[in-house]
XYZ file of C-alpha atoms in Angstrom:
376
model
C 74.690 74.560 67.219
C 71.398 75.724 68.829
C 68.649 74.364 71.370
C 65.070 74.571 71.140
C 62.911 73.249 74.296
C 59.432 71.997 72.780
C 55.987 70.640 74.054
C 53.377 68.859 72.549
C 51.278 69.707 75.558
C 50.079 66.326 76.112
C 47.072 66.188 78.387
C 48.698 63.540 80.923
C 48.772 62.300 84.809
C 50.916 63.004 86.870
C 53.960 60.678 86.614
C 54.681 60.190 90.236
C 50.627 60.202 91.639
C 48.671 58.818 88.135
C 46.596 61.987 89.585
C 44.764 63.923 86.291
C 46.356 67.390 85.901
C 43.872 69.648 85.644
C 44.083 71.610 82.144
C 44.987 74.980 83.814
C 47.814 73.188 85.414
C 49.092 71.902 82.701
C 49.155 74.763 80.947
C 50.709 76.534 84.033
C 53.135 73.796 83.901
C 54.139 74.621 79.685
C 54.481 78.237 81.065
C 57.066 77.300 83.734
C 58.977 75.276 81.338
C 59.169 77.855 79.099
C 60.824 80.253 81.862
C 63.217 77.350 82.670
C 64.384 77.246 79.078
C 64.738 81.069 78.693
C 66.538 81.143 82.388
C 68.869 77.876 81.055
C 70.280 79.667 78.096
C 68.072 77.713 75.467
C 67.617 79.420 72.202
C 64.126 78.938 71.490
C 61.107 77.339 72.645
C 58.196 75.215 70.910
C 54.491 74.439 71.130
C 53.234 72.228 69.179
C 49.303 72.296 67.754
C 47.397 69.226 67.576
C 43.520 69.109 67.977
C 42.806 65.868 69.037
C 43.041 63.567 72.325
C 45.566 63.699 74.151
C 47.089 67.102 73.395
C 46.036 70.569 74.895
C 48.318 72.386 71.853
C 44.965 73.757 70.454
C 46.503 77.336 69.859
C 49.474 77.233 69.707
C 49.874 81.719 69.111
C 47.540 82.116 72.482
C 50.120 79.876 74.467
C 52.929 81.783 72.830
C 51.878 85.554 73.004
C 51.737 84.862 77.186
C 55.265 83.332 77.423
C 56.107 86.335 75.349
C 54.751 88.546 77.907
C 56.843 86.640 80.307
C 60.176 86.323 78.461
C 62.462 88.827 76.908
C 65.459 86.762 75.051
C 63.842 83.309 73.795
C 62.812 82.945 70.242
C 59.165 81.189 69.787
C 58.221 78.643 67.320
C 55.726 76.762 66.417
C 56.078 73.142 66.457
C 54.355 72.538 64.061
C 51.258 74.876 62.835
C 49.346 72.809 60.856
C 48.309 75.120 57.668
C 47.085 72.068 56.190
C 43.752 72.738 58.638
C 43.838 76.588 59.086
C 42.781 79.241 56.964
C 45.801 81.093 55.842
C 44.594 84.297 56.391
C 43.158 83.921 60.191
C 46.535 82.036 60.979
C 48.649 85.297 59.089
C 46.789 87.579 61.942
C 47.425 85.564 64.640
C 51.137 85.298 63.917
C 51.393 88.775 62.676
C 49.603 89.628 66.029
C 52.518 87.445 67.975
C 55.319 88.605 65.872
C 54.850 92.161 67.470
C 53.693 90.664 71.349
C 56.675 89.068 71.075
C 58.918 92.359 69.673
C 59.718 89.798 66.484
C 60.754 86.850 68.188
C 58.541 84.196 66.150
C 59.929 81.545 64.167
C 57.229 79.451 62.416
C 57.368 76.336 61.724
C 54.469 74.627 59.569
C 53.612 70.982 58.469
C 50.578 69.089 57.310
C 50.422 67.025 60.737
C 49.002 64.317 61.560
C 45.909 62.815 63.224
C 42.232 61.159 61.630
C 40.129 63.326 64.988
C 41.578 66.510 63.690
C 41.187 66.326 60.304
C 37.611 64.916 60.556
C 37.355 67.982 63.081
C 37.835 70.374 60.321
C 36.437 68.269 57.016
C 39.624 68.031 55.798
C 40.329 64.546 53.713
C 43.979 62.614 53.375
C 43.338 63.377 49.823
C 43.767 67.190 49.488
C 45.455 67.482 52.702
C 49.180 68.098 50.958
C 47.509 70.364 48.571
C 46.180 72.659 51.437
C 49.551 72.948 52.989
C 51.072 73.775 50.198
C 48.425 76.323 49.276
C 48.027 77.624 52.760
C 51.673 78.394 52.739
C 52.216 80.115 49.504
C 48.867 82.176 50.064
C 50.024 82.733 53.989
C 53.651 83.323 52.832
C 52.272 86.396 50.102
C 50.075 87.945 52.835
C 53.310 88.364 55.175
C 55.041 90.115 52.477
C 52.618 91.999 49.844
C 50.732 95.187 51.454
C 47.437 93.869 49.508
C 46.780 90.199 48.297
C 44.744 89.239 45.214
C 44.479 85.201 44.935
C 42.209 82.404 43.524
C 43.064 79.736 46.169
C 41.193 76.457 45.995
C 40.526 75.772 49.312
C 39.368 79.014 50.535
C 37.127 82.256 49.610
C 38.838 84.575 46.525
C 41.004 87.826 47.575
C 40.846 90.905 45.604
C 42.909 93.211 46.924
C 43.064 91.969 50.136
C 44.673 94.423 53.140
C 45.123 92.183 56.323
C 46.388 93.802 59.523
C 48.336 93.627 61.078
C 51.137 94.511 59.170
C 53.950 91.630 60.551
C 56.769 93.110 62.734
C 59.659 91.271 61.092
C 60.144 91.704 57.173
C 61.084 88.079 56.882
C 59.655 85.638 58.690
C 61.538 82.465 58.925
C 59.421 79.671 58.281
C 60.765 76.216 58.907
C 58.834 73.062 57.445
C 58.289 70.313 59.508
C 59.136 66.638 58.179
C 58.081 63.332 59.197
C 58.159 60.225 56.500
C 56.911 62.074 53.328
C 58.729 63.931 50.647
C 55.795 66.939 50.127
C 57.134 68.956 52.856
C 60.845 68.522 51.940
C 60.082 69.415 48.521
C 58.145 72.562 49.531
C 60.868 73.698 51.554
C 63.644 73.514 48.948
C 61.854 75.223 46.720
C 61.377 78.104 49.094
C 64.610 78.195 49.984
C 63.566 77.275 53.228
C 64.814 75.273 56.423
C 64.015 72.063 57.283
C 62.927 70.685 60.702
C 63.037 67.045 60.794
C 61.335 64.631 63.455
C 63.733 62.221 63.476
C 61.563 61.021 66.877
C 59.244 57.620 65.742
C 61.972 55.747 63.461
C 65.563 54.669 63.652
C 67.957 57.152 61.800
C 67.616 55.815 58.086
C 64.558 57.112 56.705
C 64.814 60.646 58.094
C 68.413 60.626 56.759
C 67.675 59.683 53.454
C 64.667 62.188 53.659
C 67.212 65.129 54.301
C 69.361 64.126 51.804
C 66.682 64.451 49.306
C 65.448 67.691 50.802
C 69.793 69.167 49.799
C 69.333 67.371 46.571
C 65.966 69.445 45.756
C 67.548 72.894 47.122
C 70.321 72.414 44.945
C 68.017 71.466 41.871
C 65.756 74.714 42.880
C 69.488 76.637 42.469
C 69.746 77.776 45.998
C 73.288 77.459 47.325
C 74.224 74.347 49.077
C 75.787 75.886 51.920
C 72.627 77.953 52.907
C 70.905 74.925 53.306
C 69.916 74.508 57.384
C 68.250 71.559 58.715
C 67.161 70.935 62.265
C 66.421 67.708 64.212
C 64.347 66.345 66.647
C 65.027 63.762 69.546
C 62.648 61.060 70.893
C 63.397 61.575 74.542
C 66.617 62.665 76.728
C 67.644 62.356 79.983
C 71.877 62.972 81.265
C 73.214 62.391 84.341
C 77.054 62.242 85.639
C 76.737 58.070 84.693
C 74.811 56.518 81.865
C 73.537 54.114 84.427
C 71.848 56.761 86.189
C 70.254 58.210 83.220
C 68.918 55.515 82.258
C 67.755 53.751 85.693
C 66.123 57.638 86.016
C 64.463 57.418 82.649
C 62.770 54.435 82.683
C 59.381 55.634 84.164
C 59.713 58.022 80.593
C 60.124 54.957 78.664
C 56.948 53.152 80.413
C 54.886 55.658 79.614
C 55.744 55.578 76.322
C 54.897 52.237 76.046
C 51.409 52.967 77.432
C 50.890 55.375 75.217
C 51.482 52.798 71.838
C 48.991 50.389 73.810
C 46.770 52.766 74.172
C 46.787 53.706 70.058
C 46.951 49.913 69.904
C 50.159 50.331 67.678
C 53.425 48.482 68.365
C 56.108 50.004 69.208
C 59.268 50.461 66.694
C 61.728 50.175 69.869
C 60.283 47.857 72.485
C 62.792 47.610 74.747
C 64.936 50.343 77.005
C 67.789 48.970 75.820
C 66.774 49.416 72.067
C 65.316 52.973 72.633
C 68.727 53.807 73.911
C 70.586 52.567 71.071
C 68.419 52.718 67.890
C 66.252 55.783 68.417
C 67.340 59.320 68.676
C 67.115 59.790 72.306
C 69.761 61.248 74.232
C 70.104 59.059 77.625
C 73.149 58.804 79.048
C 76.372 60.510 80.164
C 77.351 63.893 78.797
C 79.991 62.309 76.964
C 77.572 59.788 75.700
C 74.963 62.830 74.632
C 77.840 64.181 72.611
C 78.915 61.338 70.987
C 75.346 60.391 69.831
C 74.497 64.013 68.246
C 77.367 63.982 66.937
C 76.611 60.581 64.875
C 73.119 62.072 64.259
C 75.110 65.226 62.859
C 77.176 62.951 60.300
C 74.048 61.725 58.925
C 71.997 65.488 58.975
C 74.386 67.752 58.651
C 72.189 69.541 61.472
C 72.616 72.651 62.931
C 69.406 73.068 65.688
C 68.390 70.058 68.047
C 65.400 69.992 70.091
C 64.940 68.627 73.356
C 61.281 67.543 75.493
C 60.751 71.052 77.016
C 58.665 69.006 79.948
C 59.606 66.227 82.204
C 57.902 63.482 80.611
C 57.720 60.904 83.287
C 60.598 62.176 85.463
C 60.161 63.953 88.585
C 60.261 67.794 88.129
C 63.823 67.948 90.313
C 65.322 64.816 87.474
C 64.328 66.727 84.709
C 65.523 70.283 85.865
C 69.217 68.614 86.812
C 69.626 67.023 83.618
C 68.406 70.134 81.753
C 71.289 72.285 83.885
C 73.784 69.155 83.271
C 73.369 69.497 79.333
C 73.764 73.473 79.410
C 76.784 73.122 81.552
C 78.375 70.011 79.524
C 76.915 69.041 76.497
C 75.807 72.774 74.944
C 79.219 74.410 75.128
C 80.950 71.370 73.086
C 78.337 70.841 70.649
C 78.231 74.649 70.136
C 81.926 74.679 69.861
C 82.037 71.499 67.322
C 78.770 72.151 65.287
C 78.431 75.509 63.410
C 75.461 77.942 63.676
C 72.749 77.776 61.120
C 73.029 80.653 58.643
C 70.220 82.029 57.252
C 69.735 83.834 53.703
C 67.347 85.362 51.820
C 66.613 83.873 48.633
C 65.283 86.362 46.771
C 68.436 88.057 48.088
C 71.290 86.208 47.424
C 74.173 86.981 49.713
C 72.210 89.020 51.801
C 71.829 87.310 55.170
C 68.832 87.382 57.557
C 69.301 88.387 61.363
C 70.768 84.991 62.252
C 72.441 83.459 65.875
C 73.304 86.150 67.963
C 70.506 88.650 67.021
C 67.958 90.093 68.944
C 64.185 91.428 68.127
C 64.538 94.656 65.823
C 62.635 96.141 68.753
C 65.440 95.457 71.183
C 69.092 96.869 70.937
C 71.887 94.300 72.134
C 72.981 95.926 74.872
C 68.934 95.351 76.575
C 69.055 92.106 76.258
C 71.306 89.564 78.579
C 74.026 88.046 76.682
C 73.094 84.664 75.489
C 72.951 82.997 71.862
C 69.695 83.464 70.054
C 68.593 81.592 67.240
């Protein structure tokens, strides 16, 4: 199994002063997390985009190409890029641009997200929003692999002939889509042959299960081979310490804040208690043992072979969230990594032919330059 550390970078106060963070603190803040993931062993870490109060996670490829500056092992993903808002072509150059900052490290991972601000931002409607992520993608996906592009999209000027540069760094891009509660974005990604990233972080386990199971159902049906299918999952929070007690006695200025935050949107919360956050959601609070035990529940369901974790404290104190970040790398990584398989990626227009999967390193880099730690 492999880790991803992602951030949402929400524009928040500090959890032990209810001081503002200034925004180039906070983004000094997603920097240093980032290092602590690469220095912890993680295999990849995530920025979300979102362009609406209360998130930062405006540009996602600007925060990206400076923790590539700063990092040398960690994959980068996006978490998600919202295609459904972008123009395909100006969000091909800026990951084209990354891919080769980062020595082709970049792992994209797209979705029609979420928000009324931020599609009124860019006069997008919930009616053709679906249709633009789809589009974006297949027009985005054709520019990463044809020299010169000629297209009739809907939502954006014609190409004839079309050379954008940069040329991208890696051949194949791996391009996970990014699932919530709706069936478009499973369905897009079976029929690409692509892998799946669910939330699994607002609702108990049931409808993202039965999501997943629809998104194997559709690969099969598009004739890919059932085994190649990959599917990653989300968590809504996580905390471990040596008891459960402690974990969750340390998490519950996290789970306040949480709370705040569905007063704030006005919105009731699906687990209103501690207590029912621990047991019903997919947060990871407790003992190692306890971690273990839930993912592998979660895994029963899924069948998932990445799990992501909050990159940032979250309401715990900077010292909390480091120790329980070194706790799960010391006792919950090595079993689930032993006990869950690696993803395996193929090519689908290349059956049997695998991509660089766990273990491999930037085509710019030979193994022997880069410290010896799983990559995903």
């Amino acid at each position: 199994m492999k880790f991803l550390a992602i951030t949402l970078i929400t524009d928040s106060a500090d959890p032990l002063t209810g001081a503002p963070t200034p925004t180039r603190e906070r983004f000094r803040q997603v920097v240093s997390a980032a290092l602590l993931a690469e220095e912890l062993g993680f295999d990849g870490f995530g920025v979300g985009e979102r362009h609406e109060r209360p998130f930062l996670s405006s540009s996602p490829p600007v925060v990206l190409s400076h923790i590539a500056a700063l990092t040398r092992r960690i994959r980068l993903y996006t978490a998600v890029t919202t295609l459904s808002l972008l123009d395909p072509v100006r969000a091909y150059e800026d990951y084209a641009t990354l891919d080769h900052l980062s020595d082709g490290r970049l792992d994209l991972m797209i979705g029609k997200g979420n928000g009324t601000a931020q599609r009124e931002l860019f006069d997008v409607s919930p009616e053709d929003q679906w249709d633009r992520n789809s589009e974006g993608y297949e027009l985005f996906r054709r520019i990463w692999q044809e020299d010169e592009v000629t297209a009739r999209p809907r939502f954006r000027p014609a190409l004839t002939g079309a050379e954008v540069l940069p040329r991208p760094y890696q051949r194949k891009l791996r391009v996970w889509h990014g699932s919530a509660t709706s069936r478009e974005s499973v369905d897009l990604a079976a029929r690409h042959g692509d892998p799946l990233f669910s939330a699994n972080v607002t609702h108990p386990i049931g409808p993202y299960a039965e999501l997943i199971r629809h998104y194997r159902e559709r690969w099969a049906h598009h004739g890919h081979d059932p085994a190649h299918a990959v599917v990653g999952a989300g968590t809504a929070g996580f905390h471990t310490a040596p008891t459960s007690q402690g974990a969750v006695a340390a998490y519950r200025p996290a789970f306040a804040r949480y709370l705040a935050a569905h007063r704030a949107q006005g919105v009731e919360p699906v687990f209103p208690t501690l207590d029912d956050f621990v047991e019903r959601s997919s947060a990871l609070i407790g003992s190692p043992q306890q971690v273990v035990e839930k993912v592998h529940r979660y895994h029963e369901e899924f069948g998932h072979t990445v799990l992501h974790l909050q990159a940032e404290p979250g309401g715990l104190s900077d010292a909390e969230h480091r120790a329980s970040l070194e706790l799960f790398q010391a006792r919950v990584a090595p079993v689930l990594r032993r006990s869950i398989p690696d993803p395996v990626f193929h090519d689908p227009a290349r059956p049997g032919a695998p991509l660089p999967g766990p273990g491999s390193v930037g085509p710019a880099l030979s193994a022997s330059a880069v410290p010896a730690s799983p990559d995903l």
